[in-house]
Amino acid sequence: MINPVTIKARKTLETIQPYSPGKPIWEVQKELGLDRVIKLASNENPLGPSPKAVEAIQTGLAELNRYPDADATALKGAIAARYEVAPSQVITTNGADELITLISEAFLEQGDEIIVPSPSFSEYDFGAHIMGAAVVPVPFAAGFEYDVDALIAAVTEKTKIIYICSPNNPTGTYMQKADIEKLLNAVKDVLVVIDAAYSHFAEAVDYTDGIEYINAGYPVVALQTFSKIYGIAGVRVGFGIAPEAIVQSILKVKEPFNVNTLAQIAATAAISDKEHVEASQTANQAGRKQLYQAFDELGLAYTPSMANFVLVNVGPNGETLYKELMANGVIVRYGKTWGLPEYIRVSVGTKEENEFFIEVLAGLLAKQI
Ligand SMILES: *Cc1c(COP(=O)(O)O)cnc(C)c1O
């Protein structure tokens, strides 16, 4: 007889909950037998990938027998030029998700603490948990506004990293520049990770993506992704910009070929695709307005967003409404995972997708679901 498996996983893994992604379109289509299914659940670019990236990928196909460039030289060069930093201040990763894991592996010891705004992106907690570090959540103030004094007050001897997701997923709110500066000047020997995955959608004048603080000498990692505005979530590329010493530490835990060849080629092309970026920004502004207007008409309270999604309060029947939206072909994200059972987060889609979502939502609300 084969012995039952008794090999124990590391104790700290007991604290980890599996990530729950937005359901893919094909799965909902298959499960529910629907013709039209739209996905407004993962903050993807509704206009599609950067056409320049798609074109560039074609040219890389014949070289797939070769390993990727371990240094991602061309991509790092393009990022460095775009943000006016040195290539040695850039690290490229298999999605920004990987960067969060690598930062955790490079800097967190068992027993350390990370401070995260709550609710925010779940990968910060994941990174802490795999290293046996503790997560200290700091709730937002009213209207999901950042409470910088509460964040500063949460710092202890054990604090190693503070995550500032700005604009924040899932609330769409951001931390004002003056507050970021207050935070940076108040803490010592703490790494501040500014997750600016949605920076391209943030038009507030007092918004910052954090990059300006790196050359000013602060221990900041500015995190970016190609998954949102550039529309190439499927190839997985993210990057960080940080002082060189911090980049050097993160490089120690990085796999050599973490960003694949096609991803490098696609991202290098996408970063200079101004036309696609601007079209995406314009479409997002219009789409956000379209959603706000519909929510106003339906009497639903929402949080004004600096990102490509909107968090909206749909009332006490949130879970039923979320499920009924799905049953009618609209995939959104349900707020319960963030402790917000009355909320859904809806990504801004194309005009037609937003219309379809609004129509289905209005129909369900009329039936008092
Ligand atoms: C989407 C997202 C990322 C990056 O995702 P990748 O696809 O792994 O690059 C990072 N932070 C936040 C807050 C996000 O929403």
XYZ file of C-alpha atoms and ligand atoms in Angstrom:
384
model
C 0.000 0.000 0.000
C 1.165 3.532 -0.735
C 1.706 5.566 2.382
C -0.556 8.568 2.794
C 1.251 11.828 2.095
C 2.342 13.356 5.367
C 4.885 15.873 4.172
C 4.030 19.133 5.842
C 4.131 22.410 3.945
C 5.695 25.383 5.701
C 3.650 26.571 8.648
C 3.276 30.097 7.286
C 1.443 28.792 4.207
C -1.579 28.109 6.414
C -2.201 31.866 6.397
C -2.517 31.983 2.597
C -5.844 32.044 0.807
C -5.751 31.237 -2.917
C -6.115 34.292 -5.189
C -9.592 34.546 -6.685
C -9.351 36.092 -10.140
C -12.288 37.433 -12.144
C -13.864 34.495 -13.972
C -12.773 34.208 -17.602
C -15.370 34.928 -20.291
C -15.273 31.396 -21.764
C -16.019 29.807 -18.387
C -19.103 31.926 -17.740
C -20.233 31.406 -21.327
C -19.882 27.638 -20.981
C -21.432 27.386 -17.501
C -24.441 29.544 -18.259
C -24.877 28.934 -22.000
C -24.900 32.672 -22.743
C -24.263 34.269 -26.136
C -23.008 37.589 -24.887
C -20.684 37.775 -21.937
C -18.665 40.868 -21.054
C -15.879 40.968 -18.521
C -15.541 44.114 -16.449
C -13.752 42.382 -13.606
C -9.992 42.678 -14.034
C -9.382 46.292 -15.081
C -8.074 45.218 -18.472
C -7.833 47.624 -21.409
C -11.158 47.406 -23.285
C -9.566 48.806 -26.473
C -7.291 45.771 -26.695
C -3.508 45.522 -26.683
C -1.211 48.218 -28.053
C -1.180 47.525 -31.825
C 2.526 48.296 -31.863
C 3.098 45.557 -29.289
C 1.139 43.031 -31.325
C 3.099 43.896 -34.452
C 6.410 43.674 -32.624
C 5.597 40.242 -31.215
C 5.329 38.852 -34.763
C 8.959 39.760 -35.381
C 10.095 37.858 -32.299
C 8.446 34.548 -33.104
C 11.274 33.158 -35.248
C 13.743 33.576 -32.376
C 11.848 31.543 -29.803
C 14.521 28.825 -29.757
C 16.701 31.342 -27.895
C 16.496 32.138 -24.222
C 15.278 35.640 -23.394
C 17.731 38.442 -22.681
C 18.231 37.948 -18.937
C 18.913 41.669 -18.490
C 15.983 42.801 -20.658
C 18.399 45.398 -22.004
C 16.187 46.961 -24.661
C 13.132 47.076 -22.403
C 15.034 48.516 -19.448
C 16.567 51.093 -21.757
C 13.143 52.133 -23.023
C 11.769 52.381 -19.469
C 14.809 54.334 -18.255
C 14.473 56.785 -21.150
C 10.741 57.202 -20.608
C 11.105 57.949 -16.888
C 14.506 59.685 -17.020
C 16.265 57.303 -14.655
C 19.310 55.070 -15.078
C 18.768 51.509 -16.410
C 20.395 50.300 -13.169
C 17.412 51.786 -11.290
C 14.962 49.586 -13.208
C 13.909 45.982 -12.593
C 11.581 44.175 -14.990
C 9.373 41.325 -13.844
C 6.799 38.747 -14.918
C 3.932 41.109 -14.171
C 4.059 43.547 -11.275
C 2.699 40.693 -9.164
C 6.093 39.030 -9.410
C 7.786 42.242 -8.321
C 5.693 42.281 -5.136
C 6.754 38.701 -4.388
C 10.403 39.504 -5.109
C 10.324 42.597 -2.881
C 8.854 40.416 -0.121
C 11.540 37.765 -0.584
C 14.307 40.341 -0.644
C 13.285 42.385 2.376
C 10.981 40.495 4.738
C 12.160 38.354 7.616
C 9.830 36.243 9.723
C 8.182 38.508 12.291
C 8.563 41.690 10.254
C 5.483 43.805 9.602
C 4.122 45.362 6.466
C 1.582 48.172 6.555
C -1.154 48.056 3.942
C -4.119 50.335 3.407
C -7.343 48.405 3.743
C -8.981 47.451 1.467
C -6.295 47.183 -1.183
C -4.574 44.814 -3.591
C -4.270 41.306 -2.109
C -0.780 40.549 -3.445
C 0.867 42.614 -0.689
C -0.580 40.293 1.949
C 0.387 37.264 -0.127
C 4.023 38.379 -0.274
C 4.131 38.940 3.476
C 2.503 35.619 4.257
C 4.896 33.524 2.176
C 7.747 35.062 4.168
C 6.069 34.678 7.566
C 5.735 38.430 8.024
C 2.670 40.041 9.587
C 0.205 42.299 7.805
C -0.952 45.441 9.598
C -4.030 46.772 7.795
C -4.853 50.463 8.123
C -8.420 51.374 7.195
C -9.198 54.280 4.897
C -10.946 57.369 6.199
C -14.467 58.314 5.066
C -14.966 58.085 1.317
C -11.998 55.668 1.139
C -9.616 58.615 1.373
C -6.073 57.907 2.524
C -5.440 58.592 6.206
C -1.739 59.418 6.269
C -1.645 60.047 10.022
C -3.135 56.622 10.697
C -0.505 55.062 8.435
C 2.294 56.873 10.246
C 0.814 55.906 13.624
C 0.831 52.229 12.587
C 4.624 52.171 12.153
C 6.488 50.112 14.750
C 10.049 48.848 15.190
C 9.038 45.840 13.137
C 7.696 47.748 10.134
C 9.720 46.917 7.032
C 7.466 47.913 4.132
C 4.568 50.337 3.664
C 2.472 49.776 0.550
C 0.722 52.769 -0.970
C -1.508 51.730 -3.839
C -2.314 54.950 -5.658
C -4.752 55.049 -7.325
C -5.917 52.311 -4.986
C -7.440 49.053 -6.181
C -10.384 48.606 -5.455
C -11.441 52.086 -4.272
C -10.038 54.287 -7.079
C -8.886 56.898 -4.541
C -5.303 58.165 -4.468
C -2.830 59.567 -1.978
C -2.148 63.254 -2.483
C 1.418 64.279 -3.124
C 1.651 66.271 0.107
C 0.577 63.216 2.104
C 3.121 60.980 0.371
C 5.811 63.499 1.247
C 4.579 63.679 4.838
C 4.775 59.891 5.053
C 8.232 59.688 3.477
C 9.595 62.277 5.856
C 7.985 60.697 8.922
C 9.371 57.180 8.570
C 12.915 55.882 8.767
C 14.395 52.606 7.548
C 11.099 51.591 5.993
C 10.722 50.723 2.328
C 7.777 52.562 0.769
C 6.311 50.795 -2.243
C 4.168 53.095 -4.347
C 2.032 50.850 -6.531
C 1.135 53.064 -9.474
C -0.403 50.378 -11.684
C -3.174 52.853 -12.574
C -1.080 56.041 -12.752
C -1.888 56.701 -16.404
C -5.557 57.139 -15.549
C -4.955 59.590 -12.702
C -5.352 63.159 -13.856
C -5.477 64.969 -10.488
C -2.842 67.728 -10.309
C -1.667 66.607 -6.862
C -1.175 63.006 -7.980
C 2.311 61.461 -8.081
C 3.489 58.068 -9.324
C 6.374 58.294 -6.851
C 9.234 58.267 -9.348
C 10.294 61.799 -8.410
C 11.220 60.594 -4.905
C 13.706 58.005 -6.099
C 16.319 60.419 -7.372
C 15.628 62.555 -4.318
C 17.094 59.691 -2.277
C 14.049 58.201 -0.559
C 13.789 54.418 -0.099
C 10.937 54.133 -2.570
C 10.024 51.474 -5.099
C 7.711 52.864 -7.770
C 5.805 49.941 -9.211
C 4.334 49.862 -12.703
C 2.664 47.351 -15.012
C 2.034 46.789 -18.706
C -1.250 45.029 -17.890
C -3.530 48.040 -17.559
C -3.134 51.051 -19.883
C -0.834 49.224 -22.326
C -3.297 46.348 -22.590
C -0.857 43.448 -22.563
C -1.855 41.654 -19.351
C -1.604 38.335 -21.182
C 2.158 38.470 -21.736
C 2.923 39.521 -18.138
C 5.292 42.438 -17.730
C 5.703 44.775 -14.819
C 8.588 46.831 -13.552
C 9.910 48.746 -10.616
C 12.019 51.865 -10.379
C 14.071 52.286 -7.211
C 17.436 53.446 -5.908
C 20.131 51.174 -7.313
C 20.939 49.509 -3.977
C 17.314 48.403 -3.614
C 17.231 47.112 -7.197
C 20.433 45.152 -6.483
C 18.811 43.432 -3.488
C 15.707 42.505 -5.456
C 17.815 41.163 -8.343
C 19.314 38.603 -5.951
C 16.008 36.712 -5.697
C 14.967 37.088 -9.348
C 15.015 34.126 -11.749
C 17.319 34.930 -14.672
C 14.709 34.558 -17.420
C 11.658 35.911 -15.603
C 10.415 38.117 -18.456
C 9.970 36.062 -21.614
C 11.132 37.153 -25.049
C 7.735 38.063 -26.450
C 6.864 40.003 -23.313
C 10.084 42.021 -23.581
C 9.447 42.800 -27.243
C 5.806 43.693 -26.665
C 6.494 45.971 -23.711
C 9.350 47.759 -25.466
C 6.988 48.600 -28.320
C 4.022 49.436 -26.086
C 5.840 52.011 -23.966
C 6.348 54.226 -27.014
C 2.833 53.707 -28.385
C 1.626 57.184 -27.473
C -1.406 56.944 -29.698
C -2.733 53.841 -27.943
C -2.054 55.290 -24.490
C -3.870 58.525 -25.303
C -6.807 56.739 -26.923
C -7.062 54.544 -23.814
C -7.020 57.570 -21.511
C -9.695 59.364 -23.516
C -11.912 56.282 -23.685
C -11.503 55.710 -19.964
C -12.500 59.250 -19.047
C -15.604 59.015 -21.209
C -16.447 55.561 -19.857
C -16.080 56.650 -16.241
C -18.446 59.557 -16.903
C -20.918 57.201 -18.547
C -20.887 54.975 -15.463
C -21.137 57.910 -13.023
C -24.135 59.268 -14.889
C -25.886 55.903 -14.843
C -25.189 55.435 -11.125
C -26.540 58.930 -10.437
C -29.709 58.099 -12.341
C -30.070 54.788 -10.516
C -29.460 56.450 -7.143
C -26.353 54.395 -6.415
C -23.481 55.879 -4.390
C -20.037 55.458 -5.933
C -16.509 56.556 -5.158
C -15.063 58.986 -7.734
C -12.184 57.111 -9.323
C -8.734 58.062 -10.609
C -8.432 54.623 -12.217
C -10.135 52.479 -14.875
C -12.734 51.017 -12.528
C -15.428 52.297 -10.213
C -16.432 51.015 -6.789
C -20.174 51.330 -6.398
C -22.495 50.661 -3.466
C -25.347 48.459 -4.673
C -26.961 47.958 -1.262
C -27.613 45.029 1.057
C -28.382 42.561 -1.723
C -24.896 42.916 -3.171
C -24.193 39.220 -3.458
C -27.458 38.426 -5.229
C -26.967 41.342 -7.563
C -23.410 40.240 -8.356
C -24.631 36.731 -9.146
C -27.541 37.979 -11.251
C -25.213 40.241 -13.237
C -23.123 37.163 -13.962
C -26.217 35.113 -14.881
C -27.016 37.849 -17.400
C -23.549 37.901 -18.911
C -21.813 40.672 -16.973
C -18.750 39.699 -14.954
C -17.777 42.255 -12.302
C -15.861 41.897 -9.038
C -17.855 41.402 -5.850
C -16.709 43.465 -2.872
C -17.021 40.797 -0.203
C -13.354 39.792 -0.640
C -12.460 43.304 0.548
C -14.964 43.245 3.393
C -17.366 45.380 1.347
C -20.415 43.134 0.850
C -22.587 46.018 -0.376
C -20.189 46.938 -3.167
C -19.172 45.801 -6.611
C -16.134 46.987 -8.538
C -16.766 47.453 -12.235
C -14.010 48.026 -14.761
C -14.602 50.727 -17.353
C -15.381 48.959 -20.630
C -16.020 50.154 -24.150
C -19.034 52.403 -24.626
C -21.064 49.379 -25.752
C -19.925 47.216 -22.854
C -20.763 49.965 -20.360
C -24.198 50.338 -21.976
C -24.853 46.609 -21.706
C -23.763 46.574 -18.057
C -25.955 49.580 -17.240
C -28.947 48.051 -19.000
C -28.620 44.750 -17.139
C -27.991 46.534 -13.810
C -30.986 48.840 -14.255
C -33.189 45.837 -15.134
C -32.137 43.960 -11.998
C -32.613 46.996 -9.740
C -36.079 47.553 -11.227
C -36.920 43.989 -10.160
C -35.648 44.990 -6.701
C -32.791 42.531 -6.711
C -3.226 44.916 -11.879
C -2.435 45.385 -10.737
C -1.058 45.195 -10.636
C -0.210 44.533 -11.651
O -0.579 43.388 -12.215
P 0.342 42.544 -13.187
O -0.616 42.090 -14.224
O 0.903 41.453 -12.353
O 1.422 43.426 -13.743
C -0.378 45.708 -9.564
N -1.014 46.386 -8.606
C -2.306 46.597 -8.666
C -2.949 47.392 -7.606
C -3.082 46.087 -9.711
O -4.399 46.290 -9.711
